[in-house]
Short mmCIF file of C-alpha atoms (C1' of nucleotides) in Angstrom, two decimals:
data_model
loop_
_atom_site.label_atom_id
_atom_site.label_comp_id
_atom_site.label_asym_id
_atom_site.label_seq_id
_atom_site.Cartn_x
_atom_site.Cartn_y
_atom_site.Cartn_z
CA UNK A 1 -64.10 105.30 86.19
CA UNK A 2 -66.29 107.43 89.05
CA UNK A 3 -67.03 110.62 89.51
CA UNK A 4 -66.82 113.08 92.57
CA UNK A 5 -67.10 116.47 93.68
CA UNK A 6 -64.39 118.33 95.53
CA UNK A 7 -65.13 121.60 97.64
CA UNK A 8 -62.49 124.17 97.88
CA UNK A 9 -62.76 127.78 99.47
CA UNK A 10 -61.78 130.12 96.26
CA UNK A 11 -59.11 132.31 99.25
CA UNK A 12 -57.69 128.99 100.08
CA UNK A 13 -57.46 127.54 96.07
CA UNK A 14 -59.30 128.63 93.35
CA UNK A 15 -60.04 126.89 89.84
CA UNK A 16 -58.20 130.10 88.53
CA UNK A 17 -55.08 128.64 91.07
CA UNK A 18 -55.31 125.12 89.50
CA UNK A 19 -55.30 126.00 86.29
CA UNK A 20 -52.26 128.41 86.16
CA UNK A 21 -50.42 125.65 88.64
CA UNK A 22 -51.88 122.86 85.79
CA UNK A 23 -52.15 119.87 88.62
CA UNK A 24 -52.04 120.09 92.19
CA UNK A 25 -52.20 118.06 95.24
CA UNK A 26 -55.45 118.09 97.16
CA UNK A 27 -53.82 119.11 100.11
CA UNK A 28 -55.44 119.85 103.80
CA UNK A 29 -57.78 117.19 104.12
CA UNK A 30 -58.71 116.63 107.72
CA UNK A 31 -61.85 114.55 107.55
CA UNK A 32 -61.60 110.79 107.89
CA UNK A 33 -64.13 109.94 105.31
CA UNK A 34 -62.79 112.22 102.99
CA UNK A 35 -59.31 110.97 103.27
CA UNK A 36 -60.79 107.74 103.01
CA UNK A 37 -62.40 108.17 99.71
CA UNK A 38 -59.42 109.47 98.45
CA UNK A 39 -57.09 106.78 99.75
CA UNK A 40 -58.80 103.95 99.04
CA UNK A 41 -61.28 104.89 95.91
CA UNK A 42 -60.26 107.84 93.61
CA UNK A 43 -58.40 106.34 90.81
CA UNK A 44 -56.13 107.58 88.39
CA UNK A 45 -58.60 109.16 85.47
CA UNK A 46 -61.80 109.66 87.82
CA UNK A 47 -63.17 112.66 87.29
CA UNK A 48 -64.12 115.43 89.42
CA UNK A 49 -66.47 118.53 90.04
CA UNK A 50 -64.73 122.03 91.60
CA UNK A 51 -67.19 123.28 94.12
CA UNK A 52 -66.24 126.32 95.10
CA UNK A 53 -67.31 127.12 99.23
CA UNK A 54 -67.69 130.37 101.58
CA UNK A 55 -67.68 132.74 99.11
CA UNK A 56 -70.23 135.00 97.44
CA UNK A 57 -71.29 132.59 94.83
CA UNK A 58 -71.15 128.79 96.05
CA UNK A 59 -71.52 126.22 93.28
CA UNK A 60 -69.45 124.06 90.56
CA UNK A 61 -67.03 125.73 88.65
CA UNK A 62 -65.49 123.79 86.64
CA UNK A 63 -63.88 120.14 86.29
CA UNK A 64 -60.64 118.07 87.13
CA UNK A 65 -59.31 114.93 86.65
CA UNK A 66 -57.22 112.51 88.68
CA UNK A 67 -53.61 112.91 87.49
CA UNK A 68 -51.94 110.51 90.36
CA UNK A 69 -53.08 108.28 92.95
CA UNK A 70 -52.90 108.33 97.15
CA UNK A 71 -49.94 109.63 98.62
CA UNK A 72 -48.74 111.17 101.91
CA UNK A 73 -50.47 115.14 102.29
CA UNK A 74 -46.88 116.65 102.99
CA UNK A 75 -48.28 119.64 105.05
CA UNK A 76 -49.09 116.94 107.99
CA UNK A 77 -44.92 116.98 108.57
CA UNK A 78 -44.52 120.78 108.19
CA UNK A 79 -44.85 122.39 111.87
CA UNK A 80 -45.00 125.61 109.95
CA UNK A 81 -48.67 124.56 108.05
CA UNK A 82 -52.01 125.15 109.90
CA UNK A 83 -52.30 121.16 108.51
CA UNK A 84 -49.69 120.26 110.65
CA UNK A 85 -50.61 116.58 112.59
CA UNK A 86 -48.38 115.98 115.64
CA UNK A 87 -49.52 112.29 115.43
CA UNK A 88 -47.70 111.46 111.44
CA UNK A 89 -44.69 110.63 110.82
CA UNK A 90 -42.97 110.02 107.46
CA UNK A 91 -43.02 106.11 108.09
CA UNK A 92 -46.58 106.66 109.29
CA UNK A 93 -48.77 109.18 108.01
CA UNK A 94 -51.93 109.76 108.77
CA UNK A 95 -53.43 111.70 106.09
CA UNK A 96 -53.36 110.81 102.14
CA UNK A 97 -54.39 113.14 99.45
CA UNK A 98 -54.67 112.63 95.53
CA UNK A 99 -53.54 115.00 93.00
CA UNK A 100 -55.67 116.55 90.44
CA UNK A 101 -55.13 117.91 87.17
CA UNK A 102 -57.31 121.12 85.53
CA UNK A 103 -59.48 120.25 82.85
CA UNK A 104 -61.98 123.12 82.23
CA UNK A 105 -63.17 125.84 83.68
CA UNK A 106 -66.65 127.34 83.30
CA UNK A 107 -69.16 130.04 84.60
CA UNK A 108 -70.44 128.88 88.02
CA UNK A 109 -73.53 126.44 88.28
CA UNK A 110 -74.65 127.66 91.20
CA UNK A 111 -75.47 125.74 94.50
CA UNK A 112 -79.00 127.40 93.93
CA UNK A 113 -79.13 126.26 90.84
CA UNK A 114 -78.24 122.90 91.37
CA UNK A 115 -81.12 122.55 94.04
CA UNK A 116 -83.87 123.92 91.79
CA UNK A 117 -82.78 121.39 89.11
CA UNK A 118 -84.76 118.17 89.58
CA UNK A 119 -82.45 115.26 88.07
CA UNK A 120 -79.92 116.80 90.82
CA UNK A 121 -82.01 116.89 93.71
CA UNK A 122 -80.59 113.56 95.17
CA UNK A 123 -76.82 115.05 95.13
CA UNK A 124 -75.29 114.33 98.39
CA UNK A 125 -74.49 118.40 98.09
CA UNK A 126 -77.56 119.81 98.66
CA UNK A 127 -77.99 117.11 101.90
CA UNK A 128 -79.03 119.60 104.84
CA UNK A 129 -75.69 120.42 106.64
CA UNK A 130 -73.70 118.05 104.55
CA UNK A 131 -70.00 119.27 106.05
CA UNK A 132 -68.05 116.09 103.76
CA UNK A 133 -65.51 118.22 101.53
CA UNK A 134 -65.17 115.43 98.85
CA UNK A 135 -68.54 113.24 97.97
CA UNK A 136 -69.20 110.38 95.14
CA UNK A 137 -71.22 111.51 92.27
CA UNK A 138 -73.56 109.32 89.87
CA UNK A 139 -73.10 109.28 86.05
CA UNK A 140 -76.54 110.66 85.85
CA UNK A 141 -75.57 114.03 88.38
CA UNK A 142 -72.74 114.01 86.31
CA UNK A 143 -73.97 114.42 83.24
CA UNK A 144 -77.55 116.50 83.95
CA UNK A 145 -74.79 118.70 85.90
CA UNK A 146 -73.04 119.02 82.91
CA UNK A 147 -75.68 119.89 80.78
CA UNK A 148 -76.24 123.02 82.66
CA UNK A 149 -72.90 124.86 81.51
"C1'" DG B 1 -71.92 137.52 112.12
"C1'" DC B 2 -75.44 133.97 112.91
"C1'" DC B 3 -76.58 129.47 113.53
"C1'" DA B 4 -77.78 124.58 112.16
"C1'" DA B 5 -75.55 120.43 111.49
"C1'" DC B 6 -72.45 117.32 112.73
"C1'" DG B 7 -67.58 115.52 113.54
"C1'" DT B 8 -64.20 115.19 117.31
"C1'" DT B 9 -62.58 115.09 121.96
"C1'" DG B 10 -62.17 113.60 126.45
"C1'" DG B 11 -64.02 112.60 131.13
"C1'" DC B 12 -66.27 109.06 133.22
"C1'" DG C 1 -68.64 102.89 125.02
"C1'" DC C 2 -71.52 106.92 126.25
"C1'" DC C 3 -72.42 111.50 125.67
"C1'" DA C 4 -71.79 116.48 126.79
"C1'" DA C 5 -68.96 120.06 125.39
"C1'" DC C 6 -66.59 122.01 121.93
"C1'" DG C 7 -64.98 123.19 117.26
"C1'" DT C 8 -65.69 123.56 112.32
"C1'" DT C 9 -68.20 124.06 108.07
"C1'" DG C 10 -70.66 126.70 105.09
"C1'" DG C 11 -75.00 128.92 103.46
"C1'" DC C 12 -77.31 132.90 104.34
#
DNA sequence: GCCAACGTTGGC
DNA sequence: GCCAACGTTGGC
């Protein structure tokens, strides 16, 4: 079992949004790697970190779990969704997403927080314009993230 | 709104 | 395959 950390802009999806909808595809991925962690390594039961992004108060709030494994992101089909890929095709798509399943929710551990906490200082967050939406976390981040609820 | 970082695109 | 131009992310 691993453990990640997913961003999310709080207009786009919220952790408020996932846990009213109780699970929800991780839709709108449009970064390679990204995809590619979620194709090929997020497992069912992996757990993941909300970080909420481009909003007034940046940082983790809350947690999720993998509720079902790589599948096609079905906004790449739908001309009407800014996600919309001209290049995928139902026999060929492009771009794979999980789906994720709320877990808890708690006051936000800040991103300022995070960086002024030394056991978390190696989080591949808090790497100087680190753009990836969806990055591996160690059992150790994981846990001394934890603690700070 | 600014701007640093960095991924993507496309001409060559 | 190189690399300049361009676009996006995201903290501030």
């Amino acid at each position: 079992m691993r453990y990640w950390l997913m961003k999310s802009e709080p207009e786009t999806f919220s952790i408020r949004d996932l846990k009213e909808k109780k699970r929800s595809g991780w839709d709108g991925v449009r970064n390679y790697q990204a995809r590619n962690f979620m194709r090929d390594e997020m497992k069912l039961g992996d757990l993941c970190l909300f970080y909420q992004s481009s909003c007034p108060e940046p940082g983790v709030v809350g947690v999720m779990k993998v509720s079902r494994e790589r599948h096609p992101d079905p906004t790449q089909f739908d001309p009407k969704s800014d996600y919309f890929d001209k290049r995928a095709s139902r026999e060929k798509p492009v771009w794979e997403m999980v789906e994720v399943e709320f877990v808890e929710e708690f006051p936000v551990i800040s991103l300022e927080k995070i960086r002024s906490t030394p056991t978390l200082k190696d989080m591949l967050i808090l790497r100087p314009g680190n753009r990836l939406s969806i990055t591996p976390v160690t059992p150790s981040e994981w846990k001394a993230l934890l603690a700070l609820r």
